[in-house]
C-alpha positions in Angstrom: 82.4 -46.4 45.3 82.2 -43.1 47.5 78.1 -42.5 47.8 76.7 -39.4 49.2 74.7 -41.7 51.6 77.8 -43.0 53.1 79.4 -39.5 53.7 76.3 -37.8 55.5 75.1 -41.2 57.2 78.3 -41.3 58.2 95.7 -26.1 81.9 93.6 -28.5 83.9 95.5 -30.7 86.3 96.0 -34.3 85.8 93.6 -35.4 88.8 90.9 -32.9 87.4 91.2 -34.5 83.9 90.7 -38.1 85.1 87.9 -36.9 87.0 86.3 -35.3 84.2 86.8 -38.8 82.1 85.1 -40.7 85.0 82.0 -37.8 85.0 80.3 -39.6 82.0 76.9 -40.9 83.1 75.5 -42.3 79.9 77.9 -41.9 77.3 76.2 -39.2 75.3 77.2 -36.3 73.1 77.1 -33.7 75.6 79.1 -35.4 78.2 81.7 -36.0 75.4 81.5 -32.3 74.8 81.9 -31.3 78.2 85.1 -33.7 78.4 86.7 -32.3 75.2 86.1 -28.7 76.4 88.0 -29.5 79.7 90.5 -31.3 77.7 90.8 -28.5 75.5 92.5 -26.3 78.3 95.7 -28.2 78.6 97.4 -30.6 81.0 99.8 -33.4 80.9 99.4 -35.4 77.7 99.5 -38.8 79.3 96.7 -37.6 81.8 94.5 -36.2 79.0 95.1 -39.7 76.9 93.9 -41.3 80.2 91.0 -39.0 80.8 89.8 -39.9 77.0 90.3 -43.2 77.3 88.4 -43.9 80.6 85.0 -42.5 78.2 83.1 -45.0 76.7 82.3 -44.0 73.3 79.7 -46.9 72.4 76.6 -44.5 72.7 77.9 -41.5 71.1 75.9 -40.5 67.9 77.8 -41.0 64.5 79.2 -37.4 64.2 80.4 -37.3 68.0 82.2 -40.8 67.4 84.3 -38.7 64.9 85.2 -35.9 67.6 86.1 -39.0 70.1 88.2 -41.0 67.7 89.8 -38.4 66.0 90.8 -36.4 69.3 91.9 -40.0 70.6 94.3 -40.6 67.5 96.0 -37.0 68.2 96.5 -37.6 72.0 97.9 -41.1 71.3 100.5 -39.6 68.9 101.0 -36.4 71.3 101.5 -38.7 73.9 104.2 -40.7 72.4 106.1 -37.6 71.3 106.3 -36.0 74.8 107.1 -39.4 76.4 110.0 -40.7 73.9 111.3 -37.0 73.6 110.6 -35.0 77.0 112.0 -31.8 75.9 110.8 -28.3 74.3 107.1 -27.5 74.2 105.7 -30.6 73.7 104.4 -31.8 70.4 104.6 -28.2 69.0 108.1 -27.4 69.3 111.2 -28.9 70.5 112.3 -25.2 72.1 110.4 -23.4 75.2 111.8 -20.4 74.0 111.9 -18.9 70.4 111.2 -15.9 68.8 107.6 -16.8 68.6 107.1 -18.4 72.3 108.0 -18.0 75.5 107.0 -15.4 78.6 109.6 -12.8 77.5 107.2 -11.7 74.6 104.7 -10.7 77.0 107.0 -9.0 79.6 106.3 -5.6 78.6 102.4 -6.0 78.7 103.3 -7.6 82.5 105.1 -4.5 83.7 102.5 -2.3 82.4 99.6 -4.3 84.4 102.0 -4.8 87.6 99.8 -7.7 88.7 101.2 -10.1 86.3 104.8 -9.3 87.1 105.5 -12.0 89.7 103.9 -14.6 87.8 106.0 -13.6 84.6 109.2 -13.6 86.6 108.6 -17.2 88.0 107.7 -18.3 84.2 110.7 -16.9 82.7 112.9 -18.6 85.3 111.1 -21.8 84.9 111.8 -21.5 81.2 115.3 -20.6 81.8 115.8 -23.7 84.1 114.3 -25.9 81.3 116.5 -24.5 78.6 119.3 -25.9 80.6 118.0 -29.3 80.8 116.9 -29.4 77.5 120.7 -28.3 76.6 121.9 -31.1 78.7 119.9 -33.5 76.3 121.5 -31.9 73.1 118.3 -29.7 72.4 119.5 -26.4 71.9 118.2 -23.6 69.5 119.8 -23.2 66.5 122.6 -20.2 66.6 121.0 -17.6 64.4 117.8 -17.9 66.5 119.6 -17.7 69.8 121.1 -14.1 68.3 117.4 -13.1 67.6 115.8 -14.2 71.0 119.1 -12.6 72.9 118.6 -9.4 71.1 114.7 -9.4 71.7 115.7 -10.2 75.4 118.1 -7.3 75.9 115.3 -4.8 74.0 112.5 -6.0 76.5 114.7 -5.6 79.6 115.5 -2.3 78.8 111.9 -1.5 78.3 111.0 -2.9 81.6 114.1 -1.6 83.4 111.5 0.2 85.8 110.5 -3.3 87.1 113.8 -4.7 88.3 113.1 -8.1 89.2 111.3 -8.7 85.5 114.4 -7.1 84.2 116.8 -9.1 85.9 114.9 -12.1 84.8 115.0 -11.6 81.3 118.6 -10.9 81.5 119.2 -14.3 83.4 117.3 -16.0 80.1 119.7 -14.0 77.8 122.6 -15.0 79.4 121.6 -18.7 79.5 121.1 -18.6 75.7 124.3 -16.7 75.1 126.4 -19.4 77.3 124.6 -21.9 74.9 125.6 -20.5 71.7 128.7 -22.3 70.9 127.5 -25.6 71.5 124.4 -25.1 69.0 126.7 -25.8 66.1 126.1 -24.9 62.4 122.9 -27.1 62.1 119.4 -25.6 62.2 117.3 -29.1 62.1 116.3 -31.6 64.7 118.5 -34.0 63.0 121.1 -32.8 65.4 119.2 -34.3 68.5 119.6 -38.4 69.8 117.3 -40.3 67.4 116.2 -36.9 65.7 114.8 -38.5 62.5 112.5 -41.0 64.8 111.4 -37.4 66.4 110.9 -35.8 63.1 108.6 -38.7 62.2 106.6 -38.4 64.8 106.0 -35.0 64.4 105.0 -35.5 60.6 102.6 -38.1 61.8 101.0 -35.4 64.3 101.0 -33.1 61.3 98.7 -35.2 59.1 97.2 -37.7 61.4 98.8 -40.8 59.6 102.1 -42.7 59.4 104.5 -41.3 57.0 108.4 -41.9 57.1 110.5 -38.8 56.2 111.7 -40.7 53.4 108.4 -40.9 51.9 107.4 -37.4 52.2 110.6 -36.3 50.4 110.3 -38.7 47.5 106.8 -37.6 46.7 107.5 -33.7 47.4 110.7 -34.1 45.2 108.4 -35.7 42.4 105.8 -32.9 42.5 108.6 -30.2 42.4 109.9 -31.9 39.1 106.8 -31.9 37.4 106.1 -28.2 38.4 109.2 -27.2 37.6 109.2 -29.0 33.9 105.7 -27.4 33.3 107.0 -24.0 34.3 110.1 -24.4 32.4 108.1 -25.2 29.1 105.8 -22.0 29.8 108.8 -19.8 30.3 110.5 -20.9 27.4 107.4 -20.1 25.4 107.6 -16.4 27.0 111.4 -16.3 25.4 112.7 -16.7 28.8 115.1 -20.2 28.4 118.3 -19.0 30.4 118.9 -19.6 34.2 117.0 -21.3 36.8 113.2 -21.3 37.0 113.5 -19.3 39.9 115.7 -16.7 38.4 113.4 -16.7 35.3 110.3 -15.9 37.6 111.9 -13.3 39.3 112.6 -11.5 35.9 109.1 -12.1 35.0 107.5 -10.6 38.0 109.6 -7.2 37.0 108.1 -6.8 33.8 106.2 -3.5 33.8 103.5 -5.0 31.3 102.1 -6.7 34.4 102.6 -4.6 37.3 99.8 -2.4 38.6 100.3 1.5 39.3 101.2 2.3 43.1 98.0 4.3 43.9 94.0 4.2 44.4 93.6 3.3 40.7 95.9 0.6 40.7 94.8 -1.0 43.6 91.2 -0.8 42.7 92.2 -2.5 39.5 93.7 -5.2 41.1 90.9 -6.0 43.4 88.6 -5.7 40.4 90.7 -8.4 38.4 90.8 -10.7 41.5 86.9 -10.7 41.5 86.4 -11.1 37.8 88.5 -14.5 38.7 86.3 -15.1 41.7 83.2 -15.0 39.7 84.3 -17.6 37.4 85.7 -19.6 40.4 82.1 -19.6 42.1 80.4 -20.5 38.8 82.4 -23.6 38.5 81.6 -24.8 42.1 78.9 -27.3 40.6 81.4 -29.1 38.3 83.3 -30.4 41.4 81.1 -30.2 44.4 77.8 -31.7 45.3 77.5 -30.1 49.0 78.1 -26.2 48.6 77.4 -24.0 51.5 75.2 -21.0 50.5 78.1 -18.8 52.1 80.6 -20.1 49.8 78.8 -18.1 47.1 78.6 -15.0 49.0 82.2 -14.0 48.8 84.5 -11.2 47.6 87.8 -9.9 47.5 88.4 -6.2 48.8 91.0 -3.4 49.5 91.5 -3.3 53.4 90.6 -0.2 55.2 92.7 2.9 55.0 93.8 2.2 58.4 94.8 -1.1 57.8 96.7 -0.2 54.7 98.4 2.6 56.7 99.4 0.1 59.3 100.9 -2.2 56.7 98.6 -5.3 57.6 99.2 -8.4 56.1 96.4 -10.1 54.2 93.4 -11.6 56.0 90.3 -13.2 55.5 86.8 -13.4 57.0 85.1 -16.8 56.8 81.4 -16.7 55.6 79.0 -18.6 57.4 77.6 -21.6 56.2 74.0 -19.9 55.4 75.7 -16.9 53.9 74.3 -14.6 56.5 78.2 -13.6 56.8 79.7 -13.1 53.8 83.3 -14.0 53.3 85.7 -11.4 52.2 89.4 -11.7 51.5 91.2 -8.4 52.4 94.5 -8.2 49.9 97.6 -6.8 51.1 98.7 -4.0 48.9 101.8 -2.1 50.5 103.6 -3.3 48.2 101.4 -3.5 45.1 104.4 -3.2 42.4 105.4 -6.8 43.4 102.0 -8.3 42.8 102.4 -9.0 38.9 98.6 -9.6 37.9 99.6 -13.1 36.7 100.1 -14.1 40.3 96.6 -13.1 41.3 94.3 -16.0 40.0 95.9 -18.7 42.4 95.6 -16.4 45.5 92.0 -16.0 44.8 91.5 -19.8 44.5 93.5 -20.6 47.4 92.1 -17.9 50.0 88.5 -18.2 48.6 86.9 -20.5 46.1 87.4 -23.3 46.0 90.1 -23.1 49.0 89.5 -21.4 52.7 85.9 -20.2 51.8 84.4 -23.7 50.7 86.2 -25.6 53.3 85.4 -23.5 56.2 81.9 -23.2 56.2 81.5 -27.1 55.8 83.5 -27.0 59.0 81.2 -25.1 60.5 78.5 -27.2 59.6 79.9 -30.4 60.6 79.8 -29.5 64.2 83.4 -30.8 64.7 84.8 -29.7 68.2 87.2 -26.9 68.1 89.5 -29.8 69.7 89.3 -32.0 66.6 89.6 -29.4 64.2 92.9 -28.1 66.1 94.5 -31.4 66.6 93.2 -34.0 64.1 95.0 -32.9 61.0 96.6 -29.4 61.5 97.8 -29.3 58.3 94.2 -29.9 56.8 92.9 -26.5 56.1 96.0 -25.0 54.3 96.2 -28.4 52.6 93.0 -28.0 51.2 93.4 -24.6 49.9 96.8 -25.9 48.3 94.6 -28.7 46.7 91.8 -26.3 45.4 94.7 -24.5 43.5 95.6 -27.6 41.7 91.7 -28.4 41.3 91.4 -25.0 39.4 94.0 -25.8 37.0 92.6 -29.3 36.5 89.1 -27.7 35.7 90.8 -25.5 33.0 90.9 -22.2 35.0 94.2 -21.4 33.1 93.5 -22.7 29.8 94.7 -20.3 27.1 96.3 -17.9 29.7 99.8 -19.0 30.1 100.8 -16.1 32.5 98.1 -17.1 34.8 99.2 -20.7 34.6 102.8 -19.6 35.8 101.4 -17.6 38.5 99.8 -20.8 39.7 103.1 -22.7 38.8 105.2 -20.4 41.0 102.8 -20.6 44.0 103.0 -24.3 43.6 106.7 -24.2 43.5 106.6 -22.1 47.0 104.3 -24.5 48.5 106.3 -27.4 47.8 109.5 -25.5 48.2 108.3 -25.2 51.8 107.7 -28.8 52.3 111.2 -29.6 50.8 112.8 -26.9 52.8 111.3 -28.5 56.1 112.6 -31.9 55.3 115.7 -30.8 53.9 116.5 -28.9 57.4 115.4 -31.5 59.7 115.9 -34.7 57.5 119.1 -33.7 55.4 120.9 -31.3 57.7 120.5 -28.4 55.5 121.7 -25.1 56.9 120.5 -21.4 56.2 122.3 -20.9 53.0 121.8 -24.1 51.3 117.9 -23.5 52.4 118.3 -19.9 50.9 119.6 -20.9 47.6 117.5 -24.2 47.0 114.2 -21.7 47.6 115.5 -19.0 45.5 116.2 -21.4 42.6 112.8 -23.2 42.9 110.4 -20.5 43.3 112.3 -17.1 42.5 110.9 -14.4 44.8 108.4 -15.8 47.2 104.9 -14.6 46.3 104.0 -14.0 49.9 105.2 -10.7 51.8 107.4 -12.4 54.0 111.4 -13.0 53.3 112.8 -16.4 52.6 114.9 -15.9 55.5 111.6 -15.8 58.1 110.2 -18.8 56.1 113.4 -20.7 57.4 113.3 -19.4 60.9 109.8 -20.8 61.4 110.7 -24.1 59.6 113.5 -24.3 62.2 111.8 -23.6 65.4 108.6 -25.5 64.1 109.5 -28.7 62.7 106.9 -30.4 60.2 104.5 -27.5 60.4 105.3 -26.3 57.0 105.7 -30.3 56.0 102.5 -30.9 57.4 100.5 -28.6 55.2 102.4 -29.5 51.9 101.8 -33.0 52.9 98.2 -32.5 53.2 97.9 -31.2 49.8 100.0 -34.1 48.2 98.3 -37.1 50.2 94.8 -35.4 49.2 95.7 -35.9 45.6 97.1 -39.5 46.5 93.5 -40.3 48.1 92.0 -39.0 45.2 93.6 -40.9 42.8 93.3 -44.1 44.9 89.7 -43.8 45.0 89.4 -43.2 41.5 91.1 -46.7 40.8 88.9 -48.7 43.3 87.4 -51.5 41.3 83.9 -50.7 40.2 84.0 -47.4 42.0 82.3 -45.1 39.5 84.1 -42.5 40.9 82.8 -39.0 41.2 84.8 -36.3 42.2 81.8 -34.4 43.7 81.1 -37.5 46.1 84.8 -37.5 47.0 85.1 -33.8 48.0 81.7 -34.5 50.2 83.7 -37.4 51.8 86.7 -35.2 52.4 85.0 -31.8 53.7 81.4 -32.7 54.9 82.5 -34.5 58.3 84.8 -31.8 59.0 88.7 -32.5 59.5 89.7 -36.0 60.4 93.3 -37.6 60.7 94.5 -38.6 57.3 94.2 -42.3 58.6 90.7 -41.9 59.3 90.0 -40.0 56.0 91.8 -42.7 54.2 89.7 -45.5 55.7 86.3 -43.6 55.2 87.1 -43.2 51.6 88.9 -46.2 50.7 87.2 -48.7 53.1 88.9 -52.0 53.5 91.6 -50.8 50.7 92.8 -47.9 52.8 96.7 -48.0 53.5 99.5 -45.6 53.7 
């Protein structure tokens, strides 16, 4: 049984990293924090791991020991990735240059400052050399991404034409990528690489902090998608919509004028008022499922953006509340294309972005005192996975009872979540290309409920394998863990204690979380 007492009781050079590990005097918490602060600055994976292993955790407090064990787990996986697969940007991406990474993205800024120009040229040429080295191992950017990066490099070179050395380095990188395009093939996943499935399995492990085979992930995600699709089909038929894929019917429903807001100030104010009404109900339900509730989780609201942000077409964003509520939490909704936000899609946004999603999890993470390195590496998919789990929790609590359209909105969001997981697995495990992935997502979910096109999501999956999968798996694994805890003999399962076990210590690798919740019964 999970009890409250169990929960609550419970770029640096290699030489510098090793020296930091040996600087421990008594093994106390302050010494560990100093070491983790240094390790957070970067460095070779093997040397970061060695530095941490050189630190004795014997005298640490229970909370600091969580930091140590969680970061050690993450570093061990990272070291295995870069040791077995020495290409790309370490454990974050198999590609050193993409549309979202590389020195080229800061070239204009470097040209303006002048001081950074020489260093940027060196970085560009070093990356160009690494592109060639990786290509010799069969690691080449997908062709459609090469086209985007090459276009960006050309545009950037033109912008810095007054700095010839920088423009020339950008040109060399562009030429190197274009020369590789014919060798990229039609595939976009890491299955093209030697031992690609083993590489992808390690990336999944890094994303959730536990062993899982890509095949297991596929089976679990497929089962979830099947159940969600069946429920959506039932509700759509009850609305008189029985023809076409679930995605096509959701697309038609999203265009129904009855559920759309007017594209003016009055429409935007009404939308925000509707979201705050859902939020008030979500806050009132907190004691049903949570024992430890941050005061800040009650001091939350949904809001319009400032006129300047709206004019700049800024995407939706949140300001997390502090634990004590002295800093309130606010989610600023993106209402630029308000006519694509039917009212029935909003409740799930509230549950994900505020309560019981991010604005319940983040204040408790703050209070846990978890070191930022643990928070970042232990279970990268955890925060987003918790927020997806919170959407499901709202449905289980009866948030959508008697409101089939709101439930359909929830189902569309969940199909979007599981769709990204399946698309990630499909691209990297099953060899899906852009066209197949696009068709799959459109048929499954209809128009994406987020304000980014399907093509952008596919690009992110291609250049950041396992990142989207990690978020979806985090949700599914939290549900599996809960159900396993519920079945423990004589557990007297209490969902409020379970949520404490998951949230109060701060993010932990899934393997550690399983052990804390299930004890000797923990298994994959």
